mmCIF file of C-alpha atoms and ligand atoms in Angstrom:
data_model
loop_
_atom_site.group_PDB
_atom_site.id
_atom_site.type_symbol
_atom_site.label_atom_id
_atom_site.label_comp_id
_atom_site.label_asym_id
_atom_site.label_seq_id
_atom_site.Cartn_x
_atom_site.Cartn_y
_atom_site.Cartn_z
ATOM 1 C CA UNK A 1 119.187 86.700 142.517
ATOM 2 C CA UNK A 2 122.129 86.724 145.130
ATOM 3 C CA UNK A 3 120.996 83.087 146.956
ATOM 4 C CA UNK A 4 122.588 84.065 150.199
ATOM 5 C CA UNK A 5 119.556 86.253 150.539
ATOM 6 C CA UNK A 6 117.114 83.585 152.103
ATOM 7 C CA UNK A 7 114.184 85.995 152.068
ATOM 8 C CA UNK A 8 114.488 87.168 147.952
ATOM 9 C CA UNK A 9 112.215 85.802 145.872
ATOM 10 C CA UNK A 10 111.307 86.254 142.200
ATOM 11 C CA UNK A 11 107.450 86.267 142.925
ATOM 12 C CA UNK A 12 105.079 86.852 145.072
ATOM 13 C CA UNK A 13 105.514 83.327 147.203
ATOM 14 C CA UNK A 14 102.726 81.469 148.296
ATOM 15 C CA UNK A 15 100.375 82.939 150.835
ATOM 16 C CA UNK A 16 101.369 86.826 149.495
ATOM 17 C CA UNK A 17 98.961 88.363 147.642
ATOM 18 C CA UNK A 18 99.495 90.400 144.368
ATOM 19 C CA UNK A 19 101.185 93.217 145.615
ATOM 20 C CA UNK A 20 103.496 91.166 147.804
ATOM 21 C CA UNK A 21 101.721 91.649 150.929
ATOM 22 C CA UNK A 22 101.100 88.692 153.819
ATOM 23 C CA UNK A 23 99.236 89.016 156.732
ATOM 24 C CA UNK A 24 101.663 90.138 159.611
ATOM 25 C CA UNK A 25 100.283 87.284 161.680
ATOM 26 C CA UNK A 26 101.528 88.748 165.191
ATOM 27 C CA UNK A 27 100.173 85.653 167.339
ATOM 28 C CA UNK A 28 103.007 83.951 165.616
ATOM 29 C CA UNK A 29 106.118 85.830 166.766
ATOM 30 C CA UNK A 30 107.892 83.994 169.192
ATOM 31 C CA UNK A 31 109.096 84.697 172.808
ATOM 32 C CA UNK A 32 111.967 84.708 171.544
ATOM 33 C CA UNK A 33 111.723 86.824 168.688
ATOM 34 C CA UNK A 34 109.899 89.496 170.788
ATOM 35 C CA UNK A 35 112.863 89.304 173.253
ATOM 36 C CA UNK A 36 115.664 90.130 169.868
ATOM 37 C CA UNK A 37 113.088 93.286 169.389
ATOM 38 C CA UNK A 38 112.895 94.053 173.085
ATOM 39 C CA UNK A 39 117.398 94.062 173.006
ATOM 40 C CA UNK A 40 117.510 95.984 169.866
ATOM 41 C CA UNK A 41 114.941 98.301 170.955
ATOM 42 C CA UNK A 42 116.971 99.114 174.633
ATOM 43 C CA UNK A 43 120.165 99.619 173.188
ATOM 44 C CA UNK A 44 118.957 101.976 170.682
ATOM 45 C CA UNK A 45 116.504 104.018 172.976
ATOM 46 C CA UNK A 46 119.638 104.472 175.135
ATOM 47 C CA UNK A 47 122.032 106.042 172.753
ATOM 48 C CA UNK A 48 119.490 108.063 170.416
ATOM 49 C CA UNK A 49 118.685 110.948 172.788
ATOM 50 C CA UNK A 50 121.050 113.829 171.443
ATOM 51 C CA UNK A 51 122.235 111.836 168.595
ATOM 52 C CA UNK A 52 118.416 111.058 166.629
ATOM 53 C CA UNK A 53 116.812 113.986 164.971
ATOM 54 C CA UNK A 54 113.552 115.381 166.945
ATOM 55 C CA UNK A 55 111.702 114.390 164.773
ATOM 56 C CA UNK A 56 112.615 110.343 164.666
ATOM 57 C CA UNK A 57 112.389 110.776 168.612
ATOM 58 C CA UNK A 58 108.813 112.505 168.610
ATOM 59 C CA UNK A 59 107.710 109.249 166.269
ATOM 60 C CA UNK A 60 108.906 106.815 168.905
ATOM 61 C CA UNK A 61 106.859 108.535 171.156
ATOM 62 C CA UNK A 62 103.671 109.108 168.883
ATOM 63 C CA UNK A 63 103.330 106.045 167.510
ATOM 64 C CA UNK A 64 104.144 104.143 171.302
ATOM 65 C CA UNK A 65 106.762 102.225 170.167
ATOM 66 C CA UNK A 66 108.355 101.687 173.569
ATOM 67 C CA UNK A 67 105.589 98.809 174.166
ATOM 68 C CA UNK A 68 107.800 96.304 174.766
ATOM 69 C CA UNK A 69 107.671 93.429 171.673
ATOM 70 C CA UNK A 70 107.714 93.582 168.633
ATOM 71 C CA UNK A 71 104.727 96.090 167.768
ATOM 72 C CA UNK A 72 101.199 94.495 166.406
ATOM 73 C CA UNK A 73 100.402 96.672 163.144
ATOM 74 C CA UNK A 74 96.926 96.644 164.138
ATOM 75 C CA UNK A 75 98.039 98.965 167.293
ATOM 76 C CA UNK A 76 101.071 100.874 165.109
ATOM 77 C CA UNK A 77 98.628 101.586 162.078
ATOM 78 C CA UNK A 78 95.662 103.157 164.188
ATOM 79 C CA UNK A 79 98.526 105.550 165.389
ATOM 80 C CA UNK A 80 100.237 105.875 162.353
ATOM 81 C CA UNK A 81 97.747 106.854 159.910
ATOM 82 C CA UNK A 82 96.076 109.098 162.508
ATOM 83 C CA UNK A 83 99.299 110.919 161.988
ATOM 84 C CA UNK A 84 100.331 110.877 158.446
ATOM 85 C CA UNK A 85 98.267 108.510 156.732
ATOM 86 C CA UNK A 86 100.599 106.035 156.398
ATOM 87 C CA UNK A 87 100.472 102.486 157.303
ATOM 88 C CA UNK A 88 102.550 99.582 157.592
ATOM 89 C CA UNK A 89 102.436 96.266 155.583
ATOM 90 C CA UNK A 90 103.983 92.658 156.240
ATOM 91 C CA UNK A 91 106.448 91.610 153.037
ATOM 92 C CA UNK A 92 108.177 88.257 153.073
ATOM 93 C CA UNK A 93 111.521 90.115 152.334
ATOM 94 C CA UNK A 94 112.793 92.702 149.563
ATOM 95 C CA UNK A 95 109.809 93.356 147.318
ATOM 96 C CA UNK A 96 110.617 94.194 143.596
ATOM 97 C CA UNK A 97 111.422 97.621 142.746
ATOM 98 C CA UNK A 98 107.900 98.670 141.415
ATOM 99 C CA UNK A 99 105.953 97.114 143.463
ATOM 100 C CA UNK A 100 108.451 98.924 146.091
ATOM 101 C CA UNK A 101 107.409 102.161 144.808
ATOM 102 C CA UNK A 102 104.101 101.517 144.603
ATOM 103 C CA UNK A 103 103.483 100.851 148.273
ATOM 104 C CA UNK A 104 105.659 103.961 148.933
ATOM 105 C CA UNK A 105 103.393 105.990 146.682
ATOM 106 C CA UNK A 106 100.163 104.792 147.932
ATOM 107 C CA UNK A 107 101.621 105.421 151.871
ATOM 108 C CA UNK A 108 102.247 101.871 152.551
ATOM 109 C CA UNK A 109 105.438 100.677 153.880
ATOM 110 C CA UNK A 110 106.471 97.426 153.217
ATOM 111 C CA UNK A 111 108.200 95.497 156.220
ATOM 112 C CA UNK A 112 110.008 92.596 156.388
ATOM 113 C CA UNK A 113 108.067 90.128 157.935
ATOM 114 C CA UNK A 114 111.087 88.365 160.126
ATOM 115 C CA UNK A 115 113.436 89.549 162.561
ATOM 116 C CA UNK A 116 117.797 88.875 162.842
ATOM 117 C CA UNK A 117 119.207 85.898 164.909
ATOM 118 C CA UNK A 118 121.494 86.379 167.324
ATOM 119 C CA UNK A 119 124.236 85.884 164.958
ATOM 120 C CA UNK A 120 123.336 88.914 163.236
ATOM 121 C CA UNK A 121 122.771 91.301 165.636
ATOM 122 C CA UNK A 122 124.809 94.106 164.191
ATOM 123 C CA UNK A 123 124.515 93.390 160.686
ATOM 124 C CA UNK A 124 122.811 91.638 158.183
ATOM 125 C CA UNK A 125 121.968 92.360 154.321
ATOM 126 C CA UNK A 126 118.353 91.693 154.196
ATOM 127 C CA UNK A 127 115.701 94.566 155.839
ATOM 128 C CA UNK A 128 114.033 92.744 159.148
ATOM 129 C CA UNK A 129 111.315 93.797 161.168
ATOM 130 C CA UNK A 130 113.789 95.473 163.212
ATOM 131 C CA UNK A 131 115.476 98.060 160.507
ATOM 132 C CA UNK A 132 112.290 98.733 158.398
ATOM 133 C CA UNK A 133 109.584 99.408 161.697
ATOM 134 C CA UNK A 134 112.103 100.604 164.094
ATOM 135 C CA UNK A 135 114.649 102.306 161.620
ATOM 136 C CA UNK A 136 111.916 103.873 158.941
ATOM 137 C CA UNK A 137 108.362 103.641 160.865
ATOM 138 C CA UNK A 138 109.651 106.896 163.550
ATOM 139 C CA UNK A 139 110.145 109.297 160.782
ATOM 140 C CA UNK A 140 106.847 107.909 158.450
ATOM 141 C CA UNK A 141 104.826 109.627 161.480
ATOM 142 C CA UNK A 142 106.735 112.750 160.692
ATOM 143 C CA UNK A 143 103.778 114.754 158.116
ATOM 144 C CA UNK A 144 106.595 116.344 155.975
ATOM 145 C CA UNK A 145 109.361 113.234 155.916
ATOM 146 C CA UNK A 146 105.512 111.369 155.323
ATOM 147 C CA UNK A 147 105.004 113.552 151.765
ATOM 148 C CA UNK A 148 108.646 113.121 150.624
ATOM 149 C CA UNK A 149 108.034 109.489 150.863
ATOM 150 C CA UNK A 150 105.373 109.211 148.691
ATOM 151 C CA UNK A 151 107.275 111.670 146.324
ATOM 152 C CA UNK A 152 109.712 109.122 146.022
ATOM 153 C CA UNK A 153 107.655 106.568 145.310
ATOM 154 C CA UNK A 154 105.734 108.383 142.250
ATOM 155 C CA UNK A 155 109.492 109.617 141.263
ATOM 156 C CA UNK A 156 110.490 106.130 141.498
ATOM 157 C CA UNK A 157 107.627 104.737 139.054
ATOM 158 C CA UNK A 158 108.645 107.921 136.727
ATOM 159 C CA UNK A 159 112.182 106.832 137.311
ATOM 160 C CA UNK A 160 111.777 103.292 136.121
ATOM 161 C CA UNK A 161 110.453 105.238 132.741
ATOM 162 C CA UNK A 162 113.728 106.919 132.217
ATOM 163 C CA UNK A 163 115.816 104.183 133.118
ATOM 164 C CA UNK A 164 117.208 106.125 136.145
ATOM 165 C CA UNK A 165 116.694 103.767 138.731
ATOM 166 C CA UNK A 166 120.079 103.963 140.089
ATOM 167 C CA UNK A 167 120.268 107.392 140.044
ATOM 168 C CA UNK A 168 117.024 107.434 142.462
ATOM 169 C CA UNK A 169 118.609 105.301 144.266
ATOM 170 C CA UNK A 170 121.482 107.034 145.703
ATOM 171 C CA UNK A 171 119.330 109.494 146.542
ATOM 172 C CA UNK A 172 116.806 106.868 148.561
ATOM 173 C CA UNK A 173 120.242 105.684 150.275
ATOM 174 C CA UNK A 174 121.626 109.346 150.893
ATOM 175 C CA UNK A 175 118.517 110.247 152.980
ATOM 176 C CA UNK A 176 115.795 107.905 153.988
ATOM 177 C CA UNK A 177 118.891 105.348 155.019
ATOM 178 C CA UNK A 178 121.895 107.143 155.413
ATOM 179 C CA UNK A 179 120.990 110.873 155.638
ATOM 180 C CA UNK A 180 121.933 113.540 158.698
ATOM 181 C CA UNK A 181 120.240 116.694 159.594
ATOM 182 C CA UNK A 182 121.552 119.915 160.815
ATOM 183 C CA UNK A 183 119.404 120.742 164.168
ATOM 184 C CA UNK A 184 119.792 123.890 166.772
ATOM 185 C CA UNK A 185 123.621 124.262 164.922
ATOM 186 C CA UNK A 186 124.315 120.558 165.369
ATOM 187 C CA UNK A 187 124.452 117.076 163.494
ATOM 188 C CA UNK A 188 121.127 114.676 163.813
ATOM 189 C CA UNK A 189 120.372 111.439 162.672
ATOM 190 C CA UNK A 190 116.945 110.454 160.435
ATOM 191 C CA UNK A 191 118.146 107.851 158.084
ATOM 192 C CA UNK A 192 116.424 104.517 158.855
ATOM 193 C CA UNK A 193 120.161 102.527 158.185
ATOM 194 C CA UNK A 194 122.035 104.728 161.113
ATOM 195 C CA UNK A 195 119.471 104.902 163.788
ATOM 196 C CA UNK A 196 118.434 101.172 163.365
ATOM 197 C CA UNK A 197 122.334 100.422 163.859
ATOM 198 C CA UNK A 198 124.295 101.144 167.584
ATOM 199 C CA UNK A 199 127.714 100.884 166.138
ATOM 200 C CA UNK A 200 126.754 103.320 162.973
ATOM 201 C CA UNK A 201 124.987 106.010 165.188
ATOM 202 C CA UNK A 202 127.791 106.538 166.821
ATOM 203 C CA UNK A 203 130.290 106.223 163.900
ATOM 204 C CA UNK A 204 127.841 109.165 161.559
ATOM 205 C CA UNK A 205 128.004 111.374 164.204
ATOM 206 C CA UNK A 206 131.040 110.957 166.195
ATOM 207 C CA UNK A 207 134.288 109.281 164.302
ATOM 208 C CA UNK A 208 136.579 111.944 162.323
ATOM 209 C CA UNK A 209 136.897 109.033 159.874
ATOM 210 C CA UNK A 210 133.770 109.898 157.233
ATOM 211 C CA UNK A 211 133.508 112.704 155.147
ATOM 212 C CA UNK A 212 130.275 114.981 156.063
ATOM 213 C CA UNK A 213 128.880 117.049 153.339
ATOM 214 C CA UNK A 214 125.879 119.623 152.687
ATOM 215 C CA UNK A 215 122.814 118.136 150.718
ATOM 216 C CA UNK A 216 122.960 118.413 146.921
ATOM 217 C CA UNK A 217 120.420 116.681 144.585
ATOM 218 C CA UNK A 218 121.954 116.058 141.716
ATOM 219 C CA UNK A 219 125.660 115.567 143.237
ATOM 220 C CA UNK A 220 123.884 112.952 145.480
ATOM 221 C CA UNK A 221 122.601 110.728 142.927
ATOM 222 C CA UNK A 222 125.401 110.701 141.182
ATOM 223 C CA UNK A 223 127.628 109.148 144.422
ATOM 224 C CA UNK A 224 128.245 105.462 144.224
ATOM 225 C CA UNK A 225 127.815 104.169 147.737
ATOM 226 C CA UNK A 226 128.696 100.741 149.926
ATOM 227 C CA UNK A 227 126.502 98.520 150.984
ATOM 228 C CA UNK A 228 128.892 96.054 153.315
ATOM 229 C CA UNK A 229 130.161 98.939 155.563
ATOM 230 C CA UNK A 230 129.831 102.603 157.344
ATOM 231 C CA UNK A 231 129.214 104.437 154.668
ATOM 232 C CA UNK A 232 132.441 106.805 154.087
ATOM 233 C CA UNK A 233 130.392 109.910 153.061
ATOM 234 C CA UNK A 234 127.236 111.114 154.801
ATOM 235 C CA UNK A 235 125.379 114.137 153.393
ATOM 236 C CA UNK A 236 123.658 116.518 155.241
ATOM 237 C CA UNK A 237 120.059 118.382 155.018
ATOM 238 C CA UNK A 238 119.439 121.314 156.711
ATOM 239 C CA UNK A 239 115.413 120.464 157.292
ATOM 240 C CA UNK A 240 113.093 117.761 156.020
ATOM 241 C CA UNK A 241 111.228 120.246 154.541
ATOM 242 C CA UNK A 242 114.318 121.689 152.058
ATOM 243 C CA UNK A 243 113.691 117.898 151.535
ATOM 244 C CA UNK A 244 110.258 117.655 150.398
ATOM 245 C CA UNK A 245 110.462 121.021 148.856
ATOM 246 C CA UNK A 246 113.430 119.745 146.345
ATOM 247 C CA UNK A 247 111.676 116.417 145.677
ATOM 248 C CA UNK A 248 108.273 117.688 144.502
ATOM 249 C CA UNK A 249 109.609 121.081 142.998
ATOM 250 C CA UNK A 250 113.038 119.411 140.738
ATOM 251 C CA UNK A 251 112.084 118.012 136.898
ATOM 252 C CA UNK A 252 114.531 114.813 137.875
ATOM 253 C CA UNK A 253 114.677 114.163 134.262
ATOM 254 C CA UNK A 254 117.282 116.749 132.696
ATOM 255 C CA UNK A 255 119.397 115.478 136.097
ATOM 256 C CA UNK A 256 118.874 112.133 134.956
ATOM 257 C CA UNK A 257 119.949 112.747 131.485
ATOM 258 C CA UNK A 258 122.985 115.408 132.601
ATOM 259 C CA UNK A 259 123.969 112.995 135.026
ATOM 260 C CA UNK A 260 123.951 110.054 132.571
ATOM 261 C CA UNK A 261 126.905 111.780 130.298
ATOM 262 C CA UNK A 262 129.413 112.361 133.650
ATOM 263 C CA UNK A 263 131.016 109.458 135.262
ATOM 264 C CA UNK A 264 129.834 108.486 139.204
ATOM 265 C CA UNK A 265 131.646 110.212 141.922
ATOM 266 C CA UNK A 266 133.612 107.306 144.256
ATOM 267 C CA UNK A 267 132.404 106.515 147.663
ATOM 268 C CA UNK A 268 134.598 109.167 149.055
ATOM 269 C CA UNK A 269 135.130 111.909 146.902
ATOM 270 C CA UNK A 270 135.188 115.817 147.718
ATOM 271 C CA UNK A 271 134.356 117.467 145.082
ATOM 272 C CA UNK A 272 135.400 121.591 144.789
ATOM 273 C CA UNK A 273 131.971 122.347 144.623
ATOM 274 C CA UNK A 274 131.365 120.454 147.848
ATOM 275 C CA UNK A 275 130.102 122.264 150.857
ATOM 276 C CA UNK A 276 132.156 120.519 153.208
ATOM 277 C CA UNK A 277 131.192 119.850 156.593
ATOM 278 C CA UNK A 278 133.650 117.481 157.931
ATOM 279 C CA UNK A 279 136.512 116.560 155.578
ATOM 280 C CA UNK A 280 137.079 113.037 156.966
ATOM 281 C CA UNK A 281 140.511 110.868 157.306
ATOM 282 C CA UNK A 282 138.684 107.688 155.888
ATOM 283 C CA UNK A 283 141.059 105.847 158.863
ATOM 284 C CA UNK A 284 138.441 103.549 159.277
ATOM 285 C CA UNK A 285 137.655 102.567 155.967
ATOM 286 C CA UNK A 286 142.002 102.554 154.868
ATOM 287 C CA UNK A 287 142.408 100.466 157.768
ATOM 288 C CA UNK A 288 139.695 97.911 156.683
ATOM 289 C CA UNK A 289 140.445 97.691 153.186
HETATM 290 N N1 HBI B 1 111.822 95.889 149.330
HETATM 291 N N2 HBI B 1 110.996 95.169 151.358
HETATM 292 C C1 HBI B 1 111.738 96.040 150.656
HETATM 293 N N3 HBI B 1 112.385 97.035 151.287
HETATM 294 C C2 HBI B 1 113.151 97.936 150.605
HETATM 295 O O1 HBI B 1 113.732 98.851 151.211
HETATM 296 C C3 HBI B 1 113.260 97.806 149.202
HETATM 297 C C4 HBI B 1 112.572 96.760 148.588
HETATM 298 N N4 HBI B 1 112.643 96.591 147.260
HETATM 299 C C5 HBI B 1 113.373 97.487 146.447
HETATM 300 C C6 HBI B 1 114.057 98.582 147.134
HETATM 301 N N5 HBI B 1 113.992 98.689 148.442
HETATM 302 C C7 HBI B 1 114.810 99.577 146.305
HETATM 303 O O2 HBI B 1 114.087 99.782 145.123
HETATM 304 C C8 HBI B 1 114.997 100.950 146.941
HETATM 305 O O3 HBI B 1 115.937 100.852 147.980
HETATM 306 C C9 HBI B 1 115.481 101.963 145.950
HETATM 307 FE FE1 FE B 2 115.764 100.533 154.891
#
């Protein structure tokens, strides 16, 4: 595993139990720490107003998440699973894939148990407390975006089966991180990687550099993606519950196998088929490269 990510490990380390989980041990937080959640949290409440997708904004407001600190699961949970069933877990860092999927499927989400230094304020590699309770937690309250979650996480386990992983994948980073929604006739936020970021909600949404295209399933997961940058392609749904509907209703597995004999579409490819939304000028991403 990559070392520069401190908080990988192989397994469980000591003090996690079986399925990766360690108490969330609030009392321990620091002032400090609290303080990083309280920044994060303003400049993001700030800018998300016309830009997040009603539903991401009602979550902020269901589960309380304006409290100011970073938020004690014992307080988010009760909230939580009143509305969804869901709850919240502590994780020392990226779990494995399975055990991933099996939180997902059982309505657990698994959050990084540590939050970004100052040094990484706008980006770092690993999920913190930050990204996965702030970015993903808003929408988990959401009962429809709540289903689709666990459908990914039994389609995950089924995916590991037909060696498809990736695949899912692209479709886990096309919508629960990455993903846009079409609301009242304009462009929303809901993935957990834009709203948790102030210089990528604007970017999604605003720059003419990325491309912005209409939701399809199987063109999705075959669309390689970055993980260093904005993402140069954004793909849009026009509800969450064309979403759900999809997920549960599709037989993934002659998409897996069809899939499996075409090559992977680049990061910024328009296809003919393509409804296009935006075609982009990729400035942004010519000019870094
Ligand atoms: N672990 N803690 C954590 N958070 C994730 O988002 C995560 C993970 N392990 C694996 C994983 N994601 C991937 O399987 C998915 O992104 C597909
Ligand atoms: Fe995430």
């Amino acid at each position: 595993m990559d070392k520069q990510l401190t908080h990988v490990h192989d397994t469980p380390p000591p003090g996690a139990a079986p399925d990766w989980t360690i108490p969330q041990n609030w009392e321990a937080f620091t002032a400090d720490e609290h303080a990083m959640w309280d920044r994060l949290f303003a400049r993001q409440a700030e800018m998300l107003p016309g830009r997040a997708s009603e539903a991401f904004l009602r979550g902020i407001d269901v589960l309380r998440l304006e409290k100011p600190g970073i938020p004690d699961y014992r307080d988010l949970n009760a909230r939580l699973k009143e509305a969804s069933g869901w709850e919240v877990v502590a994780v020392p860092g990226l779990v494995p894939d399975d055990v991933f999927f099996d939180h997902l499927a059982n309505r657990r989400f698994p959050a990084g148990n540590f939050i970004r230094t100052p040094e990484q304020l706008d980006y770092l590699q690993e999920p913190d407390v930050f990204h996965d309770v702030f970015g993903h937690v808003p929408m988990l309250a959401d009962p429809v975006f709540a289903d689709y979650m666990v459908a990914y996480g039994k389609g995950g386990l089924r995916a590991l089966k037909f060696d498809a992983l990736k695949q899912l994948a692209r479709l886990y980073w096309y919508t629960v991180e990455f993903g846009l929604i079409r609301e009242h006739g304009a462009l929303r936020i809901y993935g957990a990687g834009i709203v948790s970021s102030y210089a990528e909600s604007v970017f999604a949404l605003e720059s003419d550099s990325p491309n912005r295209i209409g939701f399809d399933l199987a063109r999705v997961m075959r669309t390689d993606y970055r993980i260093d940058d904005f993402q140069q392609n954004y793909f849009v749904i026009d509800s969450l519950d064309q979403l759900l509907k999809l997920t549960v209703e599709t037989d993934f597995a002659p998409i897996y196998a069809a899939n499996a004999m075409l090559p992977p579409i680049s990061i910024a490819d328009i296809l003919p088929e393509d409804e296009v939304i935006t075609r982009g000028t990729q400035d942004y991403a010519t000019a870094k490269a």
